[in-house]
Amino acid sequence: MTIDLTRRTLLHLAGASSLSAAAIAAARAEGMAGGGGPTFANRTPMRIGMVTLRVRDLDLVANYYRDAIGLTVMARSATSARLGSGGVPLLDLERRGGAAREARNAAGLYHTAFLMPTRKDLARWLVHAAKNKIPLSGFADHLVSESVYLDDPEGNGIEVYADRAPETWKWDGGSVAMATDRLDIDGLLALTDTRTTNYAKAPDDLRIGHMHLRVGDLEQADRFYSATLGFDPTRKRSGAAFLSSGRYHHHLAINVWQSAGAGPRDDAATGLAWFSLEIAAPEILQSQEQRLRQAGAQAVAIANGIETADPWGTKVRLIKV
């Protein structure tokens, strides 16, 4: 398969006629108008650990993350599946047969972002997507990273991306420059053999780089995730805010593009059950617990940490590692 054929295949899978059209689709996915790898993202004081989703069809969704993303099935039963990479669990799936689908205008998951270790790994995965005709929803260059968007079979959003080297990110004080520009697909594909796919599974160092959430009120969510949990703001614009730990571009994004005014989430519906934050130092966890209790927020003891919930009921597990 030539690079041009691969590009045309990818555009077809994204339902786009050109790279510009694909960038517009990615802008919609990010609500925008208009190689570091996981090493940096996962050596910060706080970082994303794993995600748990409630799904109706366990086999369908588990097989998708195995075949489309390349995650390894680490454990599986009639009611649950655990998938990961390099022996590290990243995704738990809980079967909820007959559950109502979570509405797009409800608070909850916008997308889970899987971070490739290198740009070449992203290129290899793109060839895999083309060869296996995996439907895509857009491509974008975000300046700090290069991203591809898609959805699992039950509509849970996914981003697959690779970071640019952190020293190339442009900071103005505490704000980092990000955009949604056209992705250089040809430049990516030039890094790998487009005639065949050698992406048998996800790289061992694949991790979840960031989470993107729908919330009901941006300021209220910002107070919870920033003032209470201790993330630093890195960028803010109409309807969205980006937060991180340790000067990563963002470990967490929150938006109200579809969900402004949303009420409490329905725990019986499909979608995000919880995600975890790995905490590098016990004093950070102690400060978080103290701030949660002072704010009157949930702080339930669990193994190696505490579980809390944002104002809409999205559960967050703070785990000491």
Protein backbone atom coordinates (compact mmCIF):
# COMPACT_ATOMS: atom_id res chain seq x y z
CA MET A 1 0.00 0.00 0.00
CA THR A 2 1.51 3.32 -1.01
CA ILE A 3 1.49 6.39 1.22
CA ASP A 4 -1.04 8.08 -1.07
CA LEU A 5 -3.33 5.06 -0.99
CA THR A 6 -3.04 4.88 2.78
CA ARG A 7 -3.88 8.57 3.07
CA ARG A 8 -6.92 8.16 0.83
CA THR A 9 -8.00 5.11 2.85
CA LEU A 10 -7.69 7.05 6.11
CA LEU A 11 -9.65 9.98 4.72
CA HIS A 12 -12.36 7.60 3.59
CA LEU A 13 -12.51 6.01 7.05
CA ALA A 14 -12.85 9.48 8.57
CA GLY A 15 -15.62 10.36 6.10
CA ALA A 16 -13.55 13.29 4.83
CA SER A 17 -12.70 14.44 1.32
CA SER A 18 -9.45 16.17 2.29
CA LEU A 19 -7.03 16.70 5.15
CA SER A 20 -8.62 20.11 5.72
CA ALA A 21 -12.03 18.47 6.07
CA ALA A 22 -10.57 15.97 8.53
CA ALA A 23 -9.10 18.85 10.56
CA ILE A 24 -12.55 20.48 10.64
CA ALA A 25 -13.99 17.19 11.92
CA ALA A 26 -11.30 17.08 14.59
CA ALA A 27 -12.12 20.68 15.49
CA ARG A 28 -15.69 19.58 16.05
CA ALA A 29 -14.41 16.67 18.16
CA GLU A 30 -12.45 19.17 20.25
CA GLY A 31 -15.12 21.87 20.05
CA MET A 32 -12.66 24.26 18.43
CA ALA A 33 -13.23 26.70 15.64
CA GLY A 34 -10.69 26.84 13.56
CA GLY A 35 8.55 12.54 20.65
CA GLY A 36 7.77 12.90 24.15
CA GLY A 37 5.51 9.85 24.49
CA PRO A 38 4.08 8.80 27.82
CA THR A 39 7.40 9.26 29.66
CA PHE A 40 6.72 12.93 30.42
CA ALA A 41 2.97 12.54 30.97
CA ASN A 42 3.50 9.75 33.46
CA ARG A 43 6.34 11.08 35.57
CA THR A 44 4.37 14.07 36.84
CA PRO A 45 3.15 14.28 40.47
CA MET A 46 -0.35 13.29 39.29
CA ARG A 47 -1.20 11.36 36.13
CA ILE A 48 -4.01 9.32 34.66
CA GLY A 49 -4.02 5.66 35.66
CA MET A 50 -6.91 3.68 34.26
CA VAL A 51 -10.53 3.99 33.15
CA THR A 52 -13.63 1.90 33.81
CA LEU A 53 -16.56 1.93 31.38
CA ARG A 54 -20.04 0.47 31.76
CA VAL A 55 -21.01 -1.23 28.49
CA ARG A 56 -24.00 -3.13 27.17
CA ASP A 57 -22.18 -5.61 24.93
CA LEU A 58 -19.03 -6.70 26.75
CA ASP A 59 -17.66 -8.95 24.02
CA LEU A 60 -18.17 -6.39 21.27
CA VAL A 61 -16.49 -3.55 23.16
CA ALA A 62 -13.65 -5.66 24.61
CA ASN A 63 -12.85 -7.06 21.17
CA TYR A 64 -12.85 -3.55 19.74
CA TYR A 65 -10.24 -2.23 22.16
CA ARG A 66 -8.20 -5.38 21.57
CA ASP A 67 -8.40 -5.28 17.76
CA ALA A 68 -8.66 -1.56 17.00
CA ILE A 69 -6.37 -0.08 19.68
CA GLY A 70 -4.23 -3.16 20.27
CA LEU A 71 -4.79 -3.54 24.00
CA THR A 72 -4.08 -6.91 25.55
CA VAL A 73 -6.90 -8.75 27.34
CA MET A 74 -5.48 -9.33 30.83
CA ALA A 75 -8.58 -10.85 32.46
CA ARG A 76 -12.06 -11.68 31.24
CA SER A 77 -15.27 -13.07 32.74
CA ALA A 78 -18.96 -13.11 31.86
CA THR A 79 -19.43 -9.71 33.47
CA SER A 80 -16.12 -7.86 33.07
CA ALA A 81 -12.93 -7.50 31.11
CA ARG A 82 -9.61 -5.86 31.92
CA LEU A 83 -7.30 -4.69 29.14
CA GLY A 84 -3.90 -3.05 29.20
CA SER A 85 -0.48 -2.79 27.65
CA GLY A 86 2.91 -4.00 28.78
CA GLY A 87 1.32 -5.69 31.77
CA VAL A 88 -0.20 -2.40 32.98
CA PRO A 89 -4.02 -2.31 33.27
CA LEU A 90 -5.54 0.64 31.44
CA LEU A 91 -9.20 -0.19 30.84
CA ASP A 92 -11.84 -2.08 32.80
CA LEU A 93 -15.17 -2.89 31.15
CA GLU A 94 -18.26 -3.75 33.21
CA ARG A 95 -21.18 -5.46 31.49
CA ARG A 96 -24.53 -3.70 31.98
CA GLY A 97 -26.78 -5.54 29.53
CA GLY A 98 -29.95 -3.59 28.82
CA ALA A 99 -28.64 -0.36 30.38
CA ALA A 100 -29.74 2.90 28.80
CA ARG A 101 -27.14 4.67 26.69
CA GLU A 102 -25.80 7.77 28.40
CA ALA A 103 -27.05 10.85 26.56
CA ARG A 104 -24.60 13.04 24.64
CA ASN A 105 -25.77 16.09 26.61
CA ALA A 106 -25.19 14.41 29.98
CA ALA A 107 -22.08 14.95 32.06
CA GLY A 108 -19.57 12.13 31.66
CA LEU A 109 -16.95 10.96 29.21
CA TYR A 110 -16.01 13.04 26.19
CA HIS A 111 -13.06 10.86 25.26
CA THR A 112 -10.27 8.69 26.66
CA ALA A 113 -6.91 9.65 25.14
CA PHE A 114 -4.41 6.84 24.53
CA LEU A 115 -0.87 8.20 24.29
CA MET A 116 1.55 6.47 21.95
CA PRO A 117 5.19 6.36 23.11
CA THR A 118 6.51 7.82 19.83
CA ARG A 119 5.38 9.46 16.63
CA LYS A 120 6.43 6.33 14.73
CA ASP A 121 4.10 4.25 16.89
CA LEU A 122 1.25 6.57 15.93
CA ALA A 123 2.21 6.10 12.27
CA ARG A 124 2.22 2.31 12.67
CA TRP A 125 -1.20 2.44 14.27
CA LEU A 126 -2.55 4.61 11.42
CA VAL A 127 -1.49 1.97 8.89
CA HIS A 128 -3.18 -0.63 11.11
CA ALA A 129 -6.37 1.48 11.11
CA ALA A 130 -6.27 1.80 7.33
CA LYS A 131 -5.59 -1.89 6.73
CA ASN A 132 -8.39 -2.92 9.09
CA LYS A 133 -10.86 -0.25 7.92
CA ILE A 134 -11.39 1.14 11.42
CA PRO A 135 -13.84 4.09 11.20
CA LEU A 136 -12.26 7.39 12.25
CA SER A 137 -13.83 10.76 13.03
CA GLY A 138 -10.99 13.22 12.48
CA PHE A 139 -7.30 14.11 12.58
CA ALA A 140 -5.59 17.14 14.07
CA ASP A 141 -2.26 18.75 14.88
CA HIS A 142 -2.63 20.37 18.32
CA LEU A 143 0.91 21.89 18.31
CA VAL A 144 1.78 19.98 21.48
CA SER A 145 0.60 16.69 19.99
CA GLU A 146 -0.76 14.94 16.91
CA SER A 147 -4.14 13.25 17.28
CA VAL A 148 -6.63 10.90 15.66
CA TYR A 149 -10.25 10.61 16.85
CA LEU A 150 -12.66 7.69 16.78
CA ASP A 151 -15.48 6.10 18.80
CA ASP A 152 -15.93 2.63 20.24
CA PRO A 153 -19.02 0.61 19.22
CA GLU A 154 -21.11 2.10 22.04
CA GLY A 155 -20.16 5.70 21.29
CA ASN A 156 -17.45 6.24 23.90
CA GLY A 157 -15.01 8.75 22.46
CA ILE A 158 -11.37 7.85 21.89
CA GLU A 159 -8.30 9.87 20.99
CA VAL A 160 -5.08 8.18 19.89
CA TYR A 161 -2.16 10.62 19.94
CA ALA A 162 1.55 11.19 20.19
CA ASP A 163 3.18 14.11 21.99
CA ARG A 164 5.71 16.42 20.48
CA ALA A 165 8.86 16.88 22.55
CA PRO A 166 8.00 18.97 25.66
CA GLU A 167 10.81 21.41 24.92
CA THR A 168 8.94 22.47 21.76
CA TRP A 169 5.73 23.39 23.61
CA LYS A 170 5.20 27.15 23.75
CA TRP A 171 4.28 28.49 27.17
CA ASP A 172 3.21 32.00 28.10
CA GLY A 173 3.39 31.91 31.87
CA GLY A 174 1.03 29.12 32.87
CA SER A 175 -0.73 28.88 29.52
CA VAL A 176 0.40 26.53 26.75
CA ALA A 177 -0.28 27.15 23.06
CA MET A 178 -2.62 24.59 21.46
CA ALA A 179 -4.59 24.61 18.22
CA THR A 180 -6.47 22.32 15.86
CA ASP A 181 -4.51 22.38 12.61
CA ARG A 182 -4.28 19.97 9.71
CA LEU A 183 -2.45 16.76 10.58
CA ASP A 184 0.61 15.94 8.47
CA ILE A 185 -0.50 12.41 7.58
CA ASP A 186 2.12 12.05 4.86
CA GLY A 187 4.87 13.02 7.29
CA LEU A 188 3.62 10.44 9.77
CA LEU A 189 3.30 7.67 7.22
CA ALA A 190 6.80 8.33 5.92
CA LEU A 191 8.03 6.96 9.26
CA THR A 192 6.78 3.43 8.60
CA ASP A 193 6.13 0.84 5.91
CA THR A 194 2.70 1.57 4.45
CA ARG A 195 2.64 -1.64 2.40
CA THR A 196 1.99 -3.81 5.43
CA THR A 197 1.01 -3.51 9.07
CA ASN A 198 3.40 -4.52 11.85
CA TYR A 199 1.09 -3.32 14.61
CA ALA A 200 0.21 -6.68 16.18
CA LYS A 201 -0.52 -5.04 19.54
CA ALA A 202 -0.16 -1.72 21.31
CA PRO A 203 3.37 -0.72 22.36
CA ASP A 204 4.24 -1.78 25.90
CA ASP A 205 4.58 1.87 26.92
CA LEU A 206 1.14 2.93 25.69
CA ARG A 207 -0.68 4.77 28.48
CA ILE A 208 -3.74 6.95 28.97
CA GLY A 209 -2.29 10.41 28.58
CA HIS A 210 -5.37 12.43 29.43
CA MET A 211 -9.10 12.33 30.06
CA HIS A 212 -11.63 14.66 28.49
CA LEU A 213 -14.91 15.07 30.39
CA ARG A 214 -18.30 16.62 29.80
CA VAL A 215 -19.46 18.70 32.77
CA GLY A 216 -22.52 20.79 33.58
CA ASP A 217 -20.78 24.00 34.61
CA LEU A 218 -17.24 24.95 33.68
CA GLU A 219 -16.44 27.13 36.69
CA GLN A 220 -17.80 24.59 39.15
CA ALA A 221 -15.81 21.80 37.49
CA ASP A 222 -12.69 23.98 37.41
CA ARG A 223 -12.97 24.60 41.14
CA PHE A 224 -13.32 20.89 41.85
CA TYR A 225 -10.49 19.63 39.65
CA SER A 226 -8.18 22.58 40.25
CA ALA A 227 -8.75 23.97 43.74
CA THR A 228 -9.80 20.68 45.34
CA LEU A 229 -7.85 18.00 43.48
CA GLY A 230 -4.84 20.21 42.80
CA PHE A 231 -4.50 20.34 39.02
CA ASP A 232 -2.96 23.46 37.49
CA PRO A 233 -4.81 25.28 34.69
CA THR A 234 -2.88 25.25 31.40
CA ARG A 235 -5.39 26.73 28.97
CA LYS A 236 -8.91 28.12 28.98
CA ARG A 237 -11.23 29.23 26.24
CA SER A 238 -14.92 29.44 25.48
CA GLY A 239 -16.64 26.43 26.97
CA ALA A 240 -13.52 24.44 27.88
CA ALA A 241 -10.62 24.32 30.31
CA PHE A 242 -7.43 22.26 30.33
CA LEU A 243 -5.55 21.25 33.48
CA SER A 244 -2.41 19.34 34.31
CA SER A 245 0.19 18.35 36.85
CA GLY A 246 3.89 19.07 36.47
CA ARG A 247 3.64 21.25 33.33
CA TYR A 248 2.20 18.58 31.06
CA HIS A 249 0.00 20.24 28.42
CA HIS A 250 -3.08 18.61 29.96
CA HIS A 251 -3.97 15.52 31.92
CA LEU A 252 -7.58 16.64 32.04
CA ALA A 253 -9.90 18.58 29.77
CA ILE A 254 -13.41 19.65 30.77
CA ASN A 255 -16.08 21.15 28.53
CA VAL A 256 -19.73 22.24 28.40
CA TRP A 257 -20.08 22.16 24.62
CA GLN A 258 -22.91 19.63 24.74
CA SER A 259 -23.59 19.35 28.46
CA ALA A 260 -24.13 22.89 29.84
CA GLY A 261 -26.63 22.73 32.69
CA ALA A 262 -26.42 18.92 32.98
CA GLY A 263 -27.65 17.41 36.23
CA PRO A 264 -26.37 14.41 38.18
CA ARG A 265 -25.28 11.41 36.12
CA ASP A 266 -27.29 8.20 35.99
CA ASP A 267 -25.17 5.40 37.48
CA ALA A 268 -27.41 2.82 35.79
CA ALA A 269 -26.57 4.11 32.30
CA THR A 270 -23.62 3.17 30.12
CA GLY A 271 -20.48 5.29 29.96
CA LEU A 272 -17.70 6.27 32.32
CA ALA A 273 -17.89 4.57 35.72
CA TRP A 274 -14.64 5.98 37.13
CA PHE A 275 -11.08 6.90 36.27
CA SER A 276 -8.02 6.90 38.47
CA LEU A 277 -5.32 9.43 39.20
CA GLU A 278 -1.97 8.02 40.23
CA ILE A 279 -0.43 10.11 43.01
CA ALA A 280 3.35 10.11 43.31
CA ALA A 281 3.71 11.31 46.93
CA PRO A 282 1.70 10.60 50.11
CA GLU A 283 1.62 14.27 51.09
CA ILE A 284 -0.23 15.10 47.85
CA LEU A 285 -2.87 12.50 48.64
CA GLN A 286 -3.17 13.80 52.22
CA SER A 287 -3.68 17.36 50.96
CA GLN A 288 -6.30 16.19 48.49
CA GLU A 289 -8.21 14.33 51.17
CA GLN A 290 -8.12 17.35 53.48
CA ARG A 291 -9.37 19.69 50.76
CA LEU A 292 -12.13 17.25 49.80
CA ARG A 293 -13.37 17.06 53.37
CA GLN A 294 -13.20 20.83 53.78
CA ALA A 295 -15.26 21.21 50.61
CA GLY A 296 -17.81 18.69 51.84
CA ALA A 297 -17.04 16.38 48.92
CA GLN A 298 -17.05 12.60 48.95
CA ALA A 299 -13.83 11.02 50.29
CA VAL A 300 -14.23 7.28 50.73
CA ALA A 301 -11.25 5.13 51.71
CA ILE A 302 -10.25 2.48 49.16
CA ALA A 303 -7.16 0.31 48.77
CA ASN A 304 -4.10 2.60 48.51
CA GLY A 305 -6.16 5.76 48.31
CA ILE A 306 -9.55 7.44 48.30
CA GLU A 307 -12.51 7.67 45.96
CA THR A 308 -14.33 10.92 45.33
CA ALA A 309 -16.78 12.24 42.76
CA ASP A 310 -17.08 15.48 40.85
CA PRO A 311 -20.26 17.59 41.19
CA TRP A 312 -22.05 15.46 38.55
CA GLY A 313 -21.13 12.11 40.00
CA THR A 314 -18.16 11.16 37.83
CA LYS A 315 -16.03 9.09 40.21
CA VAL A 316 -12.31 9.67 40.58
CA ARG A 317 -10.00 7.29 42.40
CA LEU A 318 -6.87 8.85 43.87
CA ILE A 319 -4.30 6.07 44.15
CA LYS A 320 -0.89 6.29 45.81
CA VAL A 321 1.74 4.61 43.63
